[in-house]
Coordinates of C-alpha atoms in Angstrom, one line a residue:
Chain A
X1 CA 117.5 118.8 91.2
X2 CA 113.3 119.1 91.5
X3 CA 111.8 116.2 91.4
X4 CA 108.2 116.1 91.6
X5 CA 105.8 112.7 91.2
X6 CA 103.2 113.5 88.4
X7 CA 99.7 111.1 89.7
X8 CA 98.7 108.9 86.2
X9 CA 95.3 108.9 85.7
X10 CA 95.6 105.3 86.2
X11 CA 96.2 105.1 89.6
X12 CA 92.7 106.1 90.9
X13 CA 92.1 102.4 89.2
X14 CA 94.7 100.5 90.6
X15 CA 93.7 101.8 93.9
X16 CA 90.2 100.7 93.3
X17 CA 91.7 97.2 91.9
X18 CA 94.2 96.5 95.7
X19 CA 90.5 97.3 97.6
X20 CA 88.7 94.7 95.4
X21 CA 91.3 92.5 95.9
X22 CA 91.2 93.0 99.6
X23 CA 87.9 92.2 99.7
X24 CA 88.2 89.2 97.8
X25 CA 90.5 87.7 99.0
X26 CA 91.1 88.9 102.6
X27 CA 89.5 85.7 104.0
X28 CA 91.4 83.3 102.2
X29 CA 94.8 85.0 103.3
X30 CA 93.9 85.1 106.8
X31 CA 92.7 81.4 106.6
X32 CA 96.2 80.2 104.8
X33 CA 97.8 82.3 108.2
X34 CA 95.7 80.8 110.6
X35 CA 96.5 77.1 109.1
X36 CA 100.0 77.3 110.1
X37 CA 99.9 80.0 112.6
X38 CA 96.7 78.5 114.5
X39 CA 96.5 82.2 115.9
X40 CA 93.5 84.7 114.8
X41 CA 95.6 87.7 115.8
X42 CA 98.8 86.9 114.4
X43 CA 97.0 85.7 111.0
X44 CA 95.4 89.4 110.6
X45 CA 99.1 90.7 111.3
X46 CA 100.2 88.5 108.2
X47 CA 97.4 89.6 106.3
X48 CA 97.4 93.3 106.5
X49 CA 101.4 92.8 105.8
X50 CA 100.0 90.9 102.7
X51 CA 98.1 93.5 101.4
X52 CA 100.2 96.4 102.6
X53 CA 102.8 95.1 100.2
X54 CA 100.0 94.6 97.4
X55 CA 99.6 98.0 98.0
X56 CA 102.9 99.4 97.6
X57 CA 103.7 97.5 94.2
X58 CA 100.0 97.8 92.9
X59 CA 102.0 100.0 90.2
X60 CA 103.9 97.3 88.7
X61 CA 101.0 94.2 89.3
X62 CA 99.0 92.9 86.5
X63 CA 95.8 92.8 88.1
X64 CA 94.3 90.7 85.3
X65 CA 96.0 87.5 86.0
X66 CA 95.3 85.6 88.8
X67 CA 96.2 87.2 92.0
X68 CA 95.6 84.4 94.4
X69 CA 99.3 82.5 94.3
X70 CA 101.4 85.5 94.2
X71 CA 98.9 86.4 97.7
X72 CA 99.5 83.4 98.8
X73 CA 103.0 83.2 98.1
X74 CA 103.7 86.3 100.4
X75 CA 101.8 84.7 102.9
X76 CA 103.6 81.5 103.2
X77 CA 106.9 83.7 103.9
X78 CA 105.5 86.3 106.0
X79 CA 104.1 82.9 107.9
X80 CA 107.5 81.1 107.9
X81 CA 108.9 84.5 109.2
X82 CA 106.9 84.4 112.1
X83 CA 107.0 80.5 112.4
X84 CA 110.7 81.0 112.4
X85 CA 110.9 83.2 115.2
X86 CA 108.2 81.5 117.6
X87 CA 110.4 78.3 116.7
X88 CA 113.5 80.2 118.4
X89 CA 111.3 82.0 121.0
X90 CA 110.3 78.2 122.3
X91 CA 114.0 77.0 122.4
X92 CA 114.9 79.4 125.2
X93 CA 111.5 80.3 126.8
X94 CA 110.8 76.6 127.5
X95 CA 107.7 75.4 128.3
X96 CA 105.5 78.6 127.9
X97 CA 104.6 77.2 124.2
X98 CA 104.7 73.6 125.4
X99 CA 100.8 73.2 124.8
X100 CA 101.5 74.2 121.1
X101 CA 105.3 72.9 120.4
X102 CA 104.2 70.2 118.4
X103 CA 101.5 71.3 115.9
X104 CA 104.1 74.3 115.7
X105 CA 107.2 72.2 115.0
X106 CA 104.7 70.1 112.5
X107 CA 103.2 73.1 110.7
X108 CA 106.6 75.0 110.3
X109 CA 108.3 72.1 108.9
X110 CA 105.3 71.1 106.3
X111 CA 104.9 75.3 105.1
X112 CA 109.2 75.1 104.4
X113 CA 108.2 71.9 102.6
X114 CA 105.8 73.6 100.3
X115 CA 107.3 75.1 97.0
X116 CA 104.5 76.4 94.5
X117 CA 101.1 78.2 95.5
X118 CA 99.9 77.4 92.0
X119 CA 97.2 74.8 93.9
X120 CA 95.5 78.0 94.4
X121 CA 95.6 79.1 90.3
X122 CA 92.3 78.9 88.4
X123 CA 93.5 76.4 86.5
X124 CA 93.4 73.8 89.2
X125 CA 89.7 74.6 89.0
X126 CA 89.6 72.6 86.0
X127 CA 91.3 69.4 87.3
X128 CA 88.6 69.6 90.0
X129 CA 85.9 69.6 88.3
X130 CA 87.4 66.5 86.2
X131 CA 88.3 64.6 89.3
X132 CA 84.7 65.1 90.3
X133 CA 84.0 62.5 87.8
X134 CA 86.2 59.7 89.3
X135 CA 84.5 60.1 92.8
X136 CA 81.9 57.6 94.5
X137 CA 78.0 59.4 94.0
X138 CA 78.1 60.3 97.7
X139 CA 81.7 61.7 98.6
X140 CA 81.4 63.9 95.5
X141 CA 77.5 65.5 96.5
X142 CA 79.2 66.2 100.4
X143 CA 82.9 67.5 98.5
X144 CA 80.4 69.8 96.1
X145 CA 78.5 70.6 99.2
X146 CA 81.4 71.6 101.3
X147 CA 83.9 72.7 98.7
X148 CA 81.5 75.4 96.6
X149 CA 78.5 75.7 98.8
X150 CA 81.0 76.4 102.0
X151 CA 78.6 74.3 104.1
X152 CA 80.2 73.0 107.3
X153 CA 80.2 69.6 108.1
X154 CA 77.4 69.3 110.3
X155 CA 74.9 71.1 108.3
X156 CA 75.6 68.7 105.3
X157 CA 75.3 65.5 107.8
X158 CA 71.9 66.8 108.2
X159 CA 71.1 67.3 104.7
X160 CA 72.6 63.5 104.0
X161 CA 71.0 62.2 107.1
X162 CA 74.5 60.9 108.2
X163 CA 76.7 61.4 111.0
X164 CA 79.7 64.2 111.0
X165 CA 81.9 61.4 111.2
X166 CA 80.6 59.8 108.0
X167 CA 81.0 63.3 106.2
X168 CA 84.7 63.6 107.2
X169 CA 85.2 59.7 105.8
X170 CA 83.5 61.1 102.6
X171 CA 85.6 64.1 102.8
X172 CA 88.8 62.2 103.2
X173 CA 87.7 60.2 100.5
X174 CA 87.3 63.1 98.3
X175 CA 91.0 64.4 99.3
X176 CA 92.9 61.5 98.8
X177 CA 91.6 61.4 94.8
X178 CA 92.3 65.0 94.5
X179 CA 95.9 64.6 96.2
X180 CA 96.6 61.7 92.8
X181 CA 94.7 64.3 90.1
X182 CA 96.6 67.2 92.1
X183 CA 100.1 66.1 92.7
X184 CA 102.0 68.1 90.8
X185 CA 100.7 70.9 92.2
X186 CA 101.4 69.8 95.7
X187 CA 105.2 69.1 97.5
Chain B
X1 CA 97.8 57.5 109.8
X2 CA 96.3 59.2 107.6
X3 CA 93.2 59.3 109.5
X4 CA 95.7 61.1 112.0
X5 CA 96.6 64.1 109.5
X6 CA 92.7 64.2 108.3
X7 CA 91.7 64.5 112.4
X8 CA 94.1 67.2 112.6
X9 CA 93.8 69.0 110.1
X10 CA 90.1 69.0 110.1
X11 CA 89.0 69.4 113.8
X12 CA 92.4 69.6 115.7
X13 CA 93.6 66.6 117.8
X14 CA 94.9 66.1 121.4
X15 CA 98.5 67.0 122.4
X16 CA 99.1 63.6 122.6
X17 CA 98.1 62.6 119.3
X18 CA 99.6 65.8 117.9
X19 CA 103.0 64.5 119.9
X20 CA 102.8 61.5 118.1
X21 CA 102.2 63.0 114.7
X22 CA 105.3 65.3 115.0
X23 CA 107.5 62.3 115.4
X24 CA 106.1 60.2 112.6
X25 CA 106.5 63.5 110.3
X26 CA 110.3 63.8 111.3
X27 CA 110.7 60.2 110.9
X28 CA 111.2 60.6 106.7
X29 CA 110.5 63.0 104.4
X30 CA 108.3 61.0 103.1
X31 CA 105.9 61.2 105.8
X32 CA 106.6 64.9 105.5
X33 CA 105.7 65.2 102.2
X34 CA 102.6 63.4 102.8
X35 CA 101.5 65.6 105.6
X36 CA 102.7 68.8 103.9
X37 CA 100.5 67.8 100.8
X38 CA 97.4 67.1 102.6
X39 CA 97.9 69.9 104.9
X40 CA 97.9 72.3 101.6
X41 CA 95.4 70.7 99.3
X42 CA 92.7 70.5 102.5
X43 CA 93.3 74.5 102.7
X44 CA 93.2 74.8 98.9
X45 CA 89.6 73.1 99.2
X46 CA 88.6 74.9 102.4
X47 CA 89.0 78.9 101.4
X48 CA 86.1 80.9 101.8
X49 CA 84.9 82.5 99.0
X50 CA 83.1 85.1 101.2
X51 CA 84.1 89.0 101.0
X52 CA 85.9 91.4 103.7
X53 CA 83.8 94.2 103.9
X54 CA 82.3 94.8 107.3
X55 CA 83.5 97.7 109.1
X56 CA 86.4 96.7 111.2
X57 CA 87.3 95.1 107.6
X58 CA 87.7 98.2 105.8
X59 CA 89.3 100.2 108.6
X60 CA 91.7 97.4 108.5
X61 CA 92.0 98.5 104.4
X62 CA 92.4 102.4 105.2
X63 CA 94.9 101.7 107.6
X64 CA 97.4 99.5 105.4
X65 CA 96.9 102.6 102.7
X66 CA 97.7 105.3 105.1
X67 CA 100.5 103.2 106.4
X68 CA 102.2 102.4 103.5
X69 CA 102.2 106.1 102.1
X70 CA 103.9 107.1 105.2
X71 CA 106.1 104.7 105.4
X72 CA 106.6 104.9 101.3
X73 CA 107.4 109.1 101.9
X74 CA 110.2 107.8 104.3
X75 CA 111.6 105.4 101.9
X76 CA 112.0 107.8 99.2
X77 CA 113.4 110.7 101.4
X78 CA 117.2 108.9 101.8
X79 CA 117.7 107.5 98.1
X80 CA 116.5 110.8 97.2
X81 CA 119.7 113.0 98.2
X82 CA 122.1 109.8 97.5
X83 CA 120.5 109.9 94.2
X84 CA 121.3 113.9 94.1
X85 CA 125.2 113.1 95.1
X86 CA 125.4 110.2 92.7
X87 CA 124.1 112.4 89.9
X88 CA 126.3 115.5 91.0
X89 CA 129.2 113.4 90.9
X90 CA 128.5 112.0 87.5
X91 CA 127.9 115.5 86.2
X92 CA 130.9 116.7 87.1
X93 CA 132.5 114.4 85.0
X94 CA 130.6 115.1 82.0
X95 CA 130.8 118.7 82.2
X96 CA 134.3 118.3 80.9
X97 CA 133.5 115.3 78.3
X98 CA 130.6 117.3 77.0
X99 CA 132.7 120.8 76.7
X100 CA 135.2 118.7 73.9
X101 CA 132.8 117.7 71.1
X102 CA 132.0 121.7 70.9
X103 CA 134.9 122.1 68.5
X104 CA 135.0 118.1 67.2
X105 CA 131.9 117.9 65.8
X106 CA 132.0 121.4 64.3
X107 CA 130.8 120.7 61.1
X108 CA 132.0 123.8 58.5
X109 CA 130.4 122.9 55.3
X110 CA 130.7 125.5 52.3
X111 CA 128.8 126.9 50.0
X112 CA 129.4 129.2 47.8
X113 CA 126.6 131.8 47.0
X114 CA 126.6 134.3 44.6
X115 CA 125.1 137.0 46.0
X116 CA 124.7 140.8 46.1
X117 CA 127.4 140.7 48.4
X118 CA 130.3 140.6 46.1
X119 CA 132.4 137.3 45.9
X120 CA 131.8 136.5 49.9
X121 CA 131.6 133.1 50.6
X122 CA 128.3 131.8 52.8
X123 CA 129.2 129.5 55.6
X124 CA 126.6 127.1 56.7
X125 CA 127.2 125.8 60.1
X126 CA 124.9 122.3 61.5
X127 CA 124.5 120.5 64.9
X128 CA 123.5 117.0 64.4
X129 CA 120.7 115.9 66.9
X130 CA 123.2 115.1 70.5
X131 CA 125.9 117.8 69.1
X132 CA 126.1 121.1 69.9
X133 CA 128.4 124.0 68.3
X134 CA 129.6 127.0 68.6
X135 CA 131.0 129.5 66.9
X136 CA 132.6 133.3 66.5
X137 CA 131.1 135.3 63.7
X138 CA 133.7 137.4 61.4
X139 CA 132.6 140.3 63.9
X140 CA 133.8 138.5 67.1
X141 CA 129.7 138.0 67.7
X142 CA 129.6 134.2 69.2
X143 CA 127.0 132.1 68.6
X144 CA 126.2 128.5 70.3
X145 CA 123.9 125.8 68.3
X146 CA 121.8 123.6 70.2
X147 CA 121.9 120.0 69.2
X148 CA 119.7 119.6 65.5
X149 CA 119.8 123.6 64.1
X150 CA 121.3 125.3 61.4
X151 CA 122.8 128.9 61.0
X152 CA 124.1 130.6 57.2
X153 CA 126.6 133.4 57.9
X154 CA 129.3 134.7 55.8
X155 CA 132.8 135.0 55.6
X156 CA 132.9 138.9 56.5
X157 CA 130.2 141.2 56.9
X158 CA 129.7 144.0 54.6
X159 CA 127.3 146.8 54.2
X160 CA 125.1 148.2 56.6
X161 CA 124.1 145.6 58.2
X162 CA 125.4 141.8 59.8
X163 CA 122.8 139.4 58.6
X164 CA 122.9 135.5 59.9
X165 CA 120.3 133.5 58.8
X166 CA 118.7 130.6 60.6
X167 CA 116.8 126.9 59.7
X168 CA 115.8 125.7 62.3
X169 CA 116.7 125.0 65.4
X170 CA 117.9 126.8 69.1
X171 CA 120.7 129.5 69.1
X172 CA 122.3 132.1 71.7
X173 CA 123.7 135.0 70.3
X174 CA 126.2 137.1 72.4
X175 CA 126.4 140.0 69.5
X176 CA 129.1 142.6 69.9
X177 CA 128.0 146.1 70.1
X178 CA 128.4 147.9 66.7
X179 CA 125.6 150.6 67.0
X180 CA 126.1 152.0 63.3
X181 CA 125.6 148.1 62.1
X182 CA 122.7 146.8 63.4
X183 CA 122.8 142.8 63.7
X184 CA 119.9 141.2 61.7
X185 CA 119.1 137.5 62.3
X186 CA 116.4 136.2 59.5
X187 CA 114.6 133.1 61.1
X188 CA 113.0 130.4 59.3
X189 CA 109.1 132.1 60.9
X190 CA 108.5 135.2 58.5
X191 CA 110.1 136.8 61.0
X192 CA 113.8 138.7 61.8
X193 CA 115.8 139.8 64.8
X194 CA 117.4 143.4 65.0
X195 CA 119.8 143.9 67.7
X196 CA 122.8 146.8 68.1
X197 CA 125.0 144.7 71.0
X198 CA 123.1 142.0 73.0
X199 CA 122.7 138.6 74.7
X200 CA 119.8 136.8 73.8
X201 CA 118.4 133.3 72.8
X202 CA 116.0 131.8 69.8
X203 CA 114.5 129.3 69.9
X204 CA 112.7 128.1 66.1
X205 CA 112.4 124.4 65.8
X206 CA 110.5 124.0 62.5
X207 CA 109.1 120.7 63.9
X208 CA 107.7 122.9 66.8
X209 CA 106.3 125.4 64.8
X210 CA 106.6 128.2 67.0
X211 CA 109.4 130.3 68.0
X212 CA 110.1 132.2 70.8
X213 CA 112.8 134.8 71.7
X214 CA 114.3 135.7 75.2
X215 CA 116.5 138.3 75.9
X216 CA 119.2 138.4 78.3
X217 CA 121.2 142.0 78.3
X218 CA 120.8 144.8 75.9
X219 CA 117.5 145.7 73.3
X220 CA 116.0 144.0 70.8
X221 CA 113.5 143.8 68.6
X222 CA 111.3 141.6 66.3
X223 CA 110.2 142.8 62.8
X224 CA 107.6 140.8 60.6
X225 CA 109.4 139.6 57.4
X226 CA 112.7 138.8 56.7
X227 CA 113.6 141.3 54.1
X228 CA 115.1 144.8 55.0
X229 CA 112.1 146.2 53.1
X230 CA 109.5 144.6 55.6
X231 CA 109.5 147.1 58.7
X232 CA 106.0 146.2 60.5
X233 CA 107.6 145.9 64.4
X234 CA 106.1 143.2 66.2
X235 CA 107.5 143.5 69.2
X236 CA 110.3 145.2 71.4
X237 CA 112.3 143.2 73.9
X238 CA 113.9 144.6 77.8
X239 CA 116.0 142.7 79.0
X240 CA 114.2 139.4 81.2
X241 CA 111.2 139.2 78.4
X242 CA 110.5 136.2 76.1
X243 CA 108.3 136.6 73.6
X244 CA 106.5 133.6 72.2
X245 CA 104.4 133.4 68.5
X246 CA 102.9 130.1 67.9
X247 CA 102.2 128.5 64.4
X248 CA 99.0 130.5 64.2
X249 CA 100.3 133.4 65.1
X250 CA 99.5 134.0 68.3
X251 CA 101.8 135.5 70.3
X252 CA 102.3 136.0 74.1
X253 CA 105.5 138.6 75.8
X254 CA 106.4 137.2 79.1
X255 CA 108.3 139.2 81.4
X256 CA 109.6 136.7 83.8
X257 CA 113.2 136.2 84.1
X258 CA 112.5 132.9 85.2
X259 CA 111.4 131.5 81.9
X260 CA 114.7 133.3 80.2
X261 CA 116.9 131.5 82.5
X262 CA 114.9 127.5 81.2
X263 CA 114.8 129.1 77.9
X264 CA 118.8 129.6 77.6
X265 CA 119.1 126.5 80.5
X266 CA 121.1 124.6 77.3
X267 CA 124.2 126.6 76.8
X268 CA 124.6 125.9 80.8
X269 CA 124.2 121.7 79.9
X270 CA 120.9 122.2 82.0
X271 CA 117.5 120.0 80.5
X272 CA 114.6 121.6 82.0
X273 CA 111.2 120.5 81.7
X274 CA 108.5 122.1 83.9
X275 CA 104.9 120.4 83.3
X276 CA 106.5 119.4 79.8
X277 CA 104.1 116.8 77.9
X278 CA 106.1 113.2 77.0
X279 CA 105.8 114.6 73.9
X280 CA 108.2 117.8 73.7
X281 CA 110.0 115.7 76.5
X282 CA 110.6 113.2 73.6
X283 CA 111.1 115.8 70.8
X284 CA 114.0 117.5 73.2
X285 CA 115.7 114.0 74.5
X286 CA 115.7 112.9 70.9
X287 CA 118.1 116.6 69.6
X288 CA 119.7 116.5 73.1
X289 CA 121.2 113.0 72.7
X290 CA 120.8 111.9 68.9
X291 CA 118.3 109.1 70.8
X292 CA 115.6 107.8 69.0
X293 CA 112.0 106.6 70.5
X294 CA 109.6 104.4 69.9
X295 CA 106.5 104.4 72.4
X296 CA 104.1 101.5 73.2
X297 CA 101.5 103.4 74.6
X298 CA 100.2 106.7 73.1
X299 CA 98.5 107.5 76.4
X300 CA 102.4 107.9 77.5
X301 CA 102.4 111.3 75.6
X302 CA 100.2 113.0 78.0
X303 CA 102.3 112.2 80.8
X304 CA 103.9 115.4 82.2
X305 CA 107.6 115.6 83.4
X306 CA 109.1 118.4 85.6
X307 CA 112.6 117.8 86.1
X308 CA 115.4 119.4 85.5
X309 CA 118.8 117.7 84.4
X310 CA 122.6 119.3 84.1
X311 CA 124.4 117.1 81.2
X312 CA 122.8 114.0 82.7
X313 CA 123.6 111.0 80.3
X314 CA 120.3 109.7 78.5
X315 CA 120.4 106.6 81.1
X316 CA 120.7 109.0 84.0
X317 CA 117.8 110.7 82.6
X318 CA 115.6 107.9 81.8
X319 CA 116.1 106.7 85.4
X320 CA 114.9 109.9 87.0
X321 CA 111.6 109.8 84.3
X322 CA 111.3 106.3 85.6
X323 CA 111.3 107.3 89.1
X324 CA 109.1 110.4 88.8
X325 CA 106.7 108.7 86.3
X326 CA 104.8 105.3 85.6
X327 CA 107.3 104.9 82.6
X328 CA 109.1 102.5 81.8
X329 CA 112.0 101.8 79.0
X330 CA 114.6 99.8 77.1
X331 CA 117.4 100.9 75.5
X332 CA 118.8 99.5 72.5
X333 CA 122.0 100.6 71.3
X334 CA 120.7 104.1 70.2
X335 CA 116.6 104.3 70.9
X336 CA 114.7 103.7 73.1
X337 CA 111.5 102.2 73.7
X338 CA 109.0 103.7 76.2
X339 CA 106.1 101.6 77.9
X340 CA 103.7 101.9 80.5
X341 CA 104.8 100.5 84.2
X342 CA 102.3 98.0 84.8

């Protein structure tokens, strides 16, 4: 039998479309790794096994819809993987995790916890800016500020001429509205 | 408590306090929920928006690429040759299921013509598209059809000369020497055969409009016209040439046994495409196996196959198209529709 794999056209695009993607979104997979990992290294690992897979199904991915929850989706169980086998590494090497046993026994519980990544769609977008609306005139300037200007906490205490502690009140503010507007995106 | 999870989860907290979190969390799902949720929307609201492209970045990107195609060549290298056996196996089993319908679906239909040949009787002889036929000419000369083609002979050959005629379609002729009776074929091109005692194939799809001749053993050669009057030669076969003339009359002779061998690759049960457009892949899958197509995407016609099949079923065949191509299909009872792998 000869059997010989004809390149499309179109794959010179979806080659181009997994790079854009990687650019996009590399940060925010690395940052969903390093939530629940709370290691740098181990959260590029997860990534480039991310995109690696992104790559090798870029064939049969609709690039126009929205990327971001299947990414994140991988994520969470190339995480949990990894969670899974520190969790088993700690039971027998004891005490050379110690420091870390208990954010990692928290943070692998609450990722199995989570179902959907469709927080992370567009359309939550939406419900955001809606939500906006129902927050005091202060939390929502410092949630705008953080949320879509990326400006860290103590940068917008000095724009508000307030202390970082009053920015992460305001910001806890902000979170506990969203988690009401939000909850049926969220476990 | 909550101002627990928000310390956490926004500056990190002491071992202690992180202690005492983990046991309020296993205390109840509840509390798990709780702490799941905020743990997820605060990194919904926290992603940066800001793009990977500094060096080390993109190295990073060149790396997963190159990595994956190697590792993607090694994938495909095992199911490769399973997928051989599997196939070889199944082929085996068709070879004697396909050999039956030869005679079953030999279709004799008669006409009677009055003709200059006395009160002989013309057989007409048809494949249906998925059927193929064969059969022995009154001289012991054998013929095979090739799924959708038609050949007129008659009941016993008279004169100076055996004359078939063809409509369209794909036939081998094994012709038994008779070098006093030449043996005429008359094709549906302007165009006739003239053999003494050979082996050779035409090929004359109408739809294709072009037909091309291949000779296996013996001589042969090609005369413009179809009546005996017409005697302009056009070309003459050796054994191993094809000769190809194209709807607007342009005509190539290829001397490569290699192309004889695909062009009579039928009668064997062998499909052979070699750089073969969707579109003649179509045209052949659709006479091989009485299949009909409908496409989605016209840009899937100028897709190009090379492949080669030995009485595959149309699924086995679809599969390997699939594999070696960014198409896609359904079947539905008898057609098929073709898409574009997204």
């Amino acid at each position: 039998m000869k059997l010989r794999k004809k390149e499309s056209r179109s794959n010179s695009y979806t080659a181009q479309y997994v790079e854009e993607c990687y650019k996009t979104h590399l940060h925010k997979v690395v940052r969903f790794a390093y939530t629940y990992l709370g290691d740098a290294n181990a959260s590029y690992d997860v990534a480039s096994e991310v995109f690696t897979i992104l790559w090798e199904r870029r064939d049969s991915l609709d690039f126009s819809e929205d990327i971001v929850p299947f990414l994140m989706t991988i994520t969470k169980h190339r995480s949990l993987n990894r969670l899974k086998r520190l969790r088993v590494r700690n039971s027998y090497e004891k005490g050379i995790y110690n420091s870390n046993k208990a954010a990692l026994e928290m943070n692998y519980r609450s990722l199995s916890f989570v179902g959907s990544m469709d927080i992370f769609s567009k359309e939550v977008e939406q419900i955001i800016y809606d939500s906006l609306e129902e927050m005091p005139e202060s939390v929502k300037n410092t949630f705008i500020m953080s949320r879509f200007r990326e400006l860290k906490y103590h940068e917008i205490a000095k724009i508000e001429g307030v202390s970082i502690k009053a920015i992460e009140k305001r910001i806890s503010t902000a979170l506990k509205i969203l988690r009401i507007s939000l909850k049926e995106y969220l476990p | 408590m909550e101002d627990l999870i928000f310390k956490y989860l926004m500056n990190g907290c002491s071992n202690e306090e992180q202690e005492s979190l983990q046991k309020w969390i296993e205390e109840s799902d509840e509390n798990l929920r709780l702490f799941s949720s905020m743990q997820l929307l605060y990194l919904s609201q926290t992603l940066p928006g800001s793009r990977a492209d500094t060096k080390e970045e993109l190295e990073l990107f060149k790396a997963i690429r190159e990595g994956s195609i190697r590792s993607r060549e090694r994938k495909v290298f095992a199911p490769k040759y399973l997928l051989v056996a599997s196939i070889a196996i199944l082929l085996l089993l068709n070879l004697f299921i396909n050999f039956i319908p030869f005679n079953r679906h030999y279709v004799d239909s008669y006409s009677a013509v009055a003709s200059g040949q006395g009160d002989s009787y013309n057989h007409t002889l048809y494949t249906e598209n998925g059927v193929k036929g064969y059969i022995v000419l009154p001289d012991s000369s054998k013929v095979w059809l090739n799924s959708g083609s038609k050949i007129i002979f008659p009941d016993k050959f008279s004169g100076k000369r055996r004359v078939v005629k063809i409509c369209s379609g794909e036939f081998f002729f094994d012709v038994v020497s008779k070098p006093d009776t030449p043996f005429v074929v008359q094709t549906n091109f302007d165009m006739r055969v003239e053999v003494v005692g050979t082996a050779f194939n035409i090929r004359a799809y109408s739809v294709d409009n072009e037909i091309q001749t291949s000779l296996v053993s013996g001589a042969l050669t090609l005369i413009k016209g179809t009546q005996i009057a017409d005697k302009e030669e056009v070309a003459h076969l050796q054994p191993n040439d094809s000769y190809l003339v194209k709807g607007d009359n342009s005509s190539v002779l290829i001397k490569n046994s290699q192309v004889v061998s695909t062009q009579t690759a039928w009668r064997r049960g062998e499909l052979i495409f070699e750089e073969t457009p969707f579109e003649k892949v179509i045209q052949s899958l659709t006479r091989w196996h009485g299949t009909t197509f409908y496409i989605d995407d016209p840009e899937i016609l100028n897709f190009k196959i090379t492949a080669s099949f030995k009485s595959a079923s149309i699924i086995e065949i679809m599969e390997m198209v699939k594999f070696c191509s960014p198409i896609d299909y359904i079947i539905n009872e008898n057609s098929i529709t073709l898409q574009k792998r997204k």
